[in-house]
Amino acid sequence: MASAVNLVADFRLHRSSGFDLELSISISAGETVALLGPNGAGKSTAVAALAGLLPIDSGRIVLGEVTLDNPQVGSFVPAHQREIGVLFQDGLLFPHLSVLENVAFGLRRRGVQPEEARLRTKDWLRRMGLEGLERRRPRHLSGGEAQRVALARALVTEPKLLLLDEPLSALDVTTRTQLRRTLAEHLEGFPGPRLLITHDPTEAFLLADRVHVIEDGMVTQAGTAEDIRLRPRTRYAADLAGANLVSGTAAGGTVDTGRHTIHIADTEIKGDVLLVIRPAAIALYPHQPEGSPRNSWLTSIALIEELGDRTRVLTEAPLPLAAEVTTDSARSLGLSPGTDIWLSIKATEIDVQAG
Amino acid sequence: MLVALGLLALAFFALPLIGLLARTPWSKLPEILSREIVRDAFRLSIVTSSLATVFAAILGVPLAWLLARAEFRGRGLIRGIVTLPLVLPPVVGGAALLFALGGRGVIGEPLNQATGLLLPFSTWGVVLANTFVAMPFLVITVEGALRSLDRRFEGAAATLGATPWSTLRRVTLPMISSSLLAGLILTWARALGEFGATITFAGNLAGRTQTLPLAVFVALESDREVAIALSLLMVAISLTVLLTLRDRWWRAL
């Protein structure tokens, strides 16, 4: 097994296109950190720098005892000599090679003898539930199968660091949920540091221990998923990452969250689910709302944060949720911490995902 | 009107072929094709154009890679120089080769003094002239394919431990194999038909530098039936190549 090492990356990188990336991140062995940001925020550049495909301009990247890149002392380990496994967005399986050859590629390039490479490859294909597909070409695989082959290819060489670059983005919703579980399972078994690159907050929150929000080449917020979800510091974080995630068990159009029962529009879904509730979908009232909407309860305000023309309101028991209202209406409602408030959510505004 | 003009164009291409077939001495064909001068020219043509294709592959692929991948000033000028043999009259190309690599040439003279090697009027001279004229086809085809290849695959190969050389051999070239094959076949076909640069630089010596096109040229003066038989042979080879490629090279280009 690869020995457990830490990743310390603290660097600046200037692209010829004029884009600058400044990243400071450290990941312990066995820890998953997500780099969450919109397209064009510099996520792919970060992957390229860590993988050794782009040299950094200043700073350093150190994996365990090995300095991978430090221009100040003139050290640079080229990509092919770094022990880093990368899972790319669309898999990037080599189209001219079979599944077996794709997975064995890294082992063979690193000098493993053909017979041993074949055995190790077969072992990983079995672990990924890909037996019988050894001779297939990538174009004859489904999206989920292809991504599992790509994951096997990244893990079979037992790298010291695992980079997951938008691993689920190219997949359809059903496959995404399945592969997310596979991924969670294999991340668990991977001893080194893991970096997940994603623009999907749900993915980041479900798979990562800590999240770095990256915007315009800079980390704008770092913390636990909970920190970012409940106290987003930027507009982007509030809009995309600031969603409420509530897990529970669904049956007959209601979800038991353990603390409160929430009504949902989907009456068919059963079992473990994840509810995604956008803060803007939560309405606040000084009195009990008329027409008694089904998801409505009295709570009190824990925290109020102004983010420009919008204000986030953190509510307390029975179910802590973040709501977002315009700053104008927050003022007219006279909101302040500790005051009681009525909250309501339309069932149709709740996004239900299989958990 | 359009149809009529189209048919006229078709006739324009087909008539010479029909003329050739009409004048072909079919009964004497096996005997003519087995003559020594024909067999020598055929063998020489196949050997020299195949060698030229090998050289074009060894030198042209790295050049195409440089043009497609390296960042440097004056790339436009270099691409111009590389494609020049496509538009230059081959005679001019042959003359230029003579000034550079001939016995009195800029490079040819010191080369001759140092090693005794004299390229003009030798079979190697034919190969050189062929390579000069035909290599641009390979460079242009391969460069285009390299440009349209998703470079992230090469990055993926690198993260899997493949050295740049290994990446080129095991990922890049296999992924552009159809363009590479098309480029090689076009190069070979162009070398096979090469006339002007060859006769200028390598002369017209039977058995040593007289390739099929040169033999056709000579036979037109001496023995028309031989000329026709040789021409027919070249038509057959060219058609075979085109049918092998079919629409492949249009897609590859």
GROMACS .gro file of C-alpha atoms in nm, chain B residues 86 136-145 148 178-180 182-183 186 245 247-253:
model
   26
  441LEU     CA    1   0.373   2.129  -5.287
  491PRO     CA    2   0.488   1.785  -4.712
  492PHE     CA    3   0.181   1.562  -4.760
  493LEU     CA    4   0.271   1.370  -4.446
  494VAL     CA    5   0.364   1.678  -4.243
  495ILE     CA    6   0.041   1.861  -4.327
  496THR     CA    7  -0.186   1.560  -4.266
  497VAL     CA    8  -0.020   1.468  -3.936
  498GLU     CA    9  -0.002   1.828  -3.814
  499GLY     CA   10  -0.374   1.871  -3.876
  500ALA     CA   11  -0.452   1.550  -3.690
  503SER     CA   12  -0.751   1.833  -3.360
  533SER     CA   13  -0.596   0.688  -3.958
  534SER     CA   14  -0.457   1.031  -4.048
  535LEU     CA   15  -0.105   0.898  -4.022
  537ALA     CA   16  -0.359   0.846  -4.501
  538GLY     CA   17  -0.053   1.075  -4.490
  541LEU     CA   18  -0.043   1.001  -5.001
  600LEU     CA   19  -0.807   0.533  -4.913
  602ASP     CA   20  -1.306   0.874  -4.833
  603ARG     CA   21  -1.056   0.822  -4.556
  604TRP     CA   22  -0.813   1.092  -4.645
  605TRP     CA   23  -1.080   1.351  -4.701
  606ARG     CA   24  -1.191   1.291  -4.345
  607ALA     CA   25  -0.836   1.272  -4.219
  608LEU     CA   26  -0.742   1.602  -4.379
   0.00000   0.00000   0.00000
